[in-house]
Amino acid sequence: EVQLVESGGGLVQPGGSLRLSCAASGFTVSSNYMSWVRQAPGKGLEWVSVIYSGGSTYYADSVKGRFTISRDNSKNTLYLQMNSLRAEDTAVYYCARDLLPDSSSDYWGQGTLVTVS
Amino acid sequence: SYELTQPSSVSVSPGQTARITCSGDVLTKKHARWFQQKPGQAPVVVIYKDFERPSGIPERFSGFSSGTTVTLTISGAQVEDEADYYCFSLGDNYLGMFGGGTKLTVL
């Protein structure tokens, strides 16, 4: 069974850093298209970043240069390193597998809340 | 720029047909995906590749694409379909994008 479990969220001051983790089971992170999506309180979904199986990475303009997506194959875990955090980064952060328009299925974690204040 | 535009809200009575649109230039080149999100829950895909329905999604959910607009149709909407709905696609620049979301009210 595919499972994604995020952790690492919490309260951080503006300008601070935080690293989110997404532990995967039931599949291999490095062989899949893995994304981070966030949702500010009471707001819509916002795509944040993606890492392809080949290792290419892409970022939303709002986080480019501040956030870094990566993975640890030995731990089968996806990460999001967040630096220079701002109040507007406050959101629930979800990791997801296969977030593609043509994919017949996708998988999401339960989300982890990041509060920048 | 790549953007997806949705109406902020749609309201129907139970049993009526709800239609939610999503517009954007990228949709002439890329397919769309529709998500349903209920409060406190992660999104669930209800339509992919513009009109394909994943297994387990009721037949009352359907999708259609024409030009720069994709449409999610819920035929005979049920009270349990009340949720936020988001379209999603991928730009030529490999960046993902969500529509702003549509709050569907069924009452």
Coordinates of C-alpha atoms in Angstrom, one line a residue:
Chain A
E1 CA 0.0 0.0 0.0
V2 CA 1.3 3.4 -1.0
Q3 CA 1.7 5.8 2.0
L4 CA 3.1 9.3 2.4
V5 CA 3.7 10.7 5.8
E6 CA 4.9 14.3 6.2
S7 CA 6.6 15.7 9.2
G8 CA 8.8 18.7 10.3
G9 CA 6.2 21.4 10.3
G10 CA 5.9 23.8 13.2
L11 CA 6.2 27.4 14.3
V12 CA 9.2 29.4 12.9
Q13 CA 10.1 33.1 13.0
P14 CA 10.3 35.1 9.8
G15 CA 13.7 34.7 8.1
G16 CA 14.1 31.2 9.7
S17 CA 14.4 27.8 8.2
L18 CA 12.6 24.5 8.3
R19 CA 13.0 21.2 6.7
L20 CA 9.9 19.1 5.8
S21 CA 10.2 15.4 5.4
C22 CA 7.8 13.0 3.5
A23 CA 8.5 9.4 4.3
A24 CA 7.2 7.0 1.7
S25 CA 6.3 3.4 1.9
G26 CA 4.9 1.0 -0.7
F27 CA 7.0 2.4 -3.6
T28 CA 10.4 3.9 -4.3
V29 CA 10.6 7.7 -4.1
S30 CA 13.5 8.0 -6.5
S31 CA 11.6 6.2 -9.3
N32 CA 8.6 8.5 -9.2
Y33 CA 7.5 12.1 -9.9
M34 CA 7.2 13.7 -6.5
S35 CA 5.8 17.1 -5.7
W36 CA 5.1 19.5 -2.8
V37 CA 1.8 21.5 -2.7
R38 CA 0.8 23.9 -0.1
Q39 CA -2.5 25.5 1.1
A40 CA -2.6 28.6 3.2
P41 CA -5.3 28.8 5.8
G42 CA -8.7 29.2 4.1
K43 CA -7.0 29.6 0.7
G44 CA -6.6 27.4 -2.4
L45 CA -4.0 24.9 -3.4
E46 CA -0.6 26.2 -4.6
W47 CA 1.9 24.1 -6.4
V48 CA 5.4 24.5 -4.9
S49 CA 7.9 22.2 -6.4
V50 CA 8.6 18.9 -8.2
I51 CA 11.5 16.4 -8.5
Y52 CA 11.5 14.1 -11.5
S53 CA 12.8 10.5 -11.2
G54 CA 15.8 11.6 -13.2
G55 CA 16.6 14.3 -10.6
S56 CA 15.4 17.4 -12.4
T57 CA 13.8 19.9 -10.1
Y58 CA 11.4 22.9 -10.6
Y59 CA 10.0 25.5 -8.4
A60 CA 7.2 28.0 -8.2
D61 CA 8.3 31.6 -8.7
S62 CA 7.1 32.3 -5.1
V63 CA 9.7 30.0 -3.6
K64 CA 12.5 29.8 -6.1
G65 CA 15.8 30.5 -4.6
R66 CA 14.5 29.9 -1.0
F67 CA 13.2 26.4 -1.1
T68 CA 15.0 23.2 -2.2
I69 CA 13.4 19.9 -3.0
S70 CA 15.5 16.7 -2.6
R71 CA 15.3 13.1 -1.7
D72 CA 17.3 10.5 0.2
N73 CA 17.1 7.2 -1.6
S74 CA 18.4 5.2 1.4
K75 CA 15.6 6.5 3.6
N76 CA 13.0 6.6 0.8
T77 CA 12.2 10.1 1.9
L78 CA 11.4 13.3 0.1
Y79 CA 12.4 16.7 1.6
L80 CA 11.7 20.3 1.3
Q81 CA 14.3 22.6 2.7
M82 CA 12.7 26.0 3.3
N83 CA 14.9 29.0 4.0
S84 CA 14.2 32.8 4.4
L85 CA 10.7 32.0 5.5
R86 CA 8.0 34.7 5.2
A87 CA 4.6 35.1 6.8
E88 CA 3.1 34.2 3.4
D89 CA 4.7 30.8 3.5
T90 CA 2.3 29.8 6.3
A91 CA 0.4 26.9 5.0
V92 CA -0.3 23.2 5.2
Y93 CA 2.3 21.5 3.1
Y94 CA 1.4 18.3 1.3
C95 CA 3.7 15.9 -0.6
A96 CA 2.2 14.0 -3.5
R97 CA 3.2 11.3 -6.0
D98 CA 2.3 11.4 -9.7
L99 CA 0.7 14.9 -9.6
L100 CA 0.4 15.0 -13.4
P101 CA -2.6 15.9 -15.6
D102 CA -2.5 12.5 -17.3
S103 CA -1.9 10.2 -14.4
S104 CA -4.7 7.8 -13.6
S105 CA -4.0 8.0 -9.9
D106 CA -2.1 10.1 -7.4
Y107 CA -1.2 9.8 -3.8
W108 CA -1.1 12.5 -1.1
G109 CA 0.1 12.7 2.4
Q110 CA -2.0 14.1 5.2
G111 CA -0.1 17.4 5.3
T112 CA 2.0 19.2 7.8
L113 CA 1.4 22.8 9.1
V114 CA 4.1 25.4 8.8
T115 CA 3.4 28.7 10.7
V116 CA 5.7 31.6 10.1
S117 CA 5.2 34.2 12.8
Chain B
S1 CA 1.8 33.8 -18.3
Y2 CA 0.2 30.5 -17.3
E3 CA -2.9 30.8 -15.2
L4 CA -6.1 28.8 -14.6
T5 CA -9.3 30.7 -13.9
Q6 CA -12.3 29.2 -12.1
P7 CA -15.5 30.7 -10.7
S8 CA -15.3 31.2 -7.0
S9 CA -18.6 29.5 -6.3
V10 CA -21.3 27.4 -7.8
S11 CA -24.6 26.6 -6.2
V12 CA -27.1 23.9 -7.1
S13 CA -30.0 22.1 -5.6
P14 CA -29.7 18.3 -5.0
G15 CA -30.3 16.4 -8.2
Q16 CA -29.4 19.3 -10.4
T17 CA -26.4 19.4 -12.7
A18 CA -23.4 21.4 -11.5
R19 CA -20.9 22.7 -14.0
I20 CA -17.5 24.1 -13.0
T21 CA -15.3 25.7 -15.6
C22 CA -11.5 26.2 -15.7
S23 CA -10.0 28.4 -18.3
G24 CA -6.4 29.0 -19.4
D25 CA -4.3 29.2 -22.5
V26 CA -2.2 26.2 -21.4
L27 CA -5.3 24.0 -21.8
T28 CA -5.0 24.1 -25.5
K29 CA -1.7 22.2 -25.2
K30 CA -2.0 20.3 -21.9
H31 CA -4.6 18.2 -20.2
A32 CA -6.4 19.1 -17.0
R33 CA -7.0 17.2 -13.8
W34 CA -9.8 17.9 -11.4
F35 CA -9.6 17.5 -7.6
Q36 CA -12.3 17.5 -4.9
Q37 CA -11.3 18.7 -1.5
K38 CA -13.4 18.5 1.6
P39 CA -12.5 20.4 4.8
G40 CA -9.5 19.0 6.6
Q41 CA -8.8 16.5 4.0
A42 CA -6.2 16.0 1.2
P43 CA -7.5 16.6 -2.4
V44 CA -8.9 13.6 -4.3
V45 CA -8.7 13.3 -8.0
V46 CA -12.1 13.0 -9.7
I47 CA -11.1 13.5 -13.4
Y48 CA -7.8 13.2 -15.1
K49 CA -6.6 13.7 -18.7
D50 CA -9.6 16.1 -19.2
F51 CA -12.4 13.5 -19.1
E52 CA -11.1 10.2 -17.7
R53 CA -12.7 9.1 -14.4
P54 CA -10.5 7.2 -11.9
S55 CA -11.9 3.9 -10.5
G56 CA -14.1 4.5 -7.6
I57 CA -15.3 7.9 -8.7
P58 CA -19.1 8.0 -9.3
E59 CA -20.3 8.1 -12.9
R60 CA -22.1 11.4 -12.2
F61 CA -18.6 13.1 -12.5
S62 CA -17.5 13.9 -16.0
G63 CA -15.1 16.2 -17.8
F64 CA -15.0 17.9 -21.2
S65 CA -12.5 20.0 -22.9
S66 CA -12.9 22.6 -25.6
G67 CA -10.2 25.1 -26.6
T68 CA -9.0 27.0 -23.6
T69 CA -11.7 25.7 -21.3
V70 CA -12.3 22.5 -19.4
T71 CA -15.5 21.8 -17.6
L72 CA -16.3 19.5 -14.7
T73 CA -19.9 18.3 -14.7
I74 CA -21.6 16.7 -11.8
S75 CA -24.9 15.3 -13.1
G76 CA -27.5 14.9 -10.4
A77 CA -25.3 16.5 -7.7
Q78 CA -25.6 15.0 -4.2
V79 CA -25.2 16.7 -0.8
E80 CA -22.0 14.8 -0.3
D81 CA -20.5 16.4 -3.4
E82 CA -20.4 19.7 -1.6
A83 CA -16.7 20.6 -1.5
D84 CA -14.0 22.8 -3.1
Y85 CA -13.0 21.8 -6.6
Y86 CA -9.7 22.6 -8.2
C87 CA -8.4 22.2 -11.7
F88 CA -4.7 21.5 -12.3
S89 CA -2.4 21.4 -15.3
L90 CA 1.2 21.7 -16.2
G91 CA 2.9 24.5 -18.1
D92 CA 5.5 24.2 -20.9
N93 CA 8.0 25.3 -18.3
Y94 CA 7.4 22.2 -16.2
L95 CA 5.7 24.2 -13.5
G96 CA 2.4 23.0 -12.1
M97 CA -0.6 25.2 -11.6
F98 CA -3.9 25.0 -9.8
G99 CA -7.0 27.1 -10.5
G100 CA -8.2 29.3 -7.7
G101 CA -10.8 26.8 -6.7
T102 CA -14.6 26.7 -6.8
K103 CA -16.8 26.2 -3.7
L104 CA -19.7 24.0 -4.7
T105 CA -22.8 24.3 -2.6
V106 CA -25.5 21.7 -2.9
L107 CA -28.6 22.6 -0.9

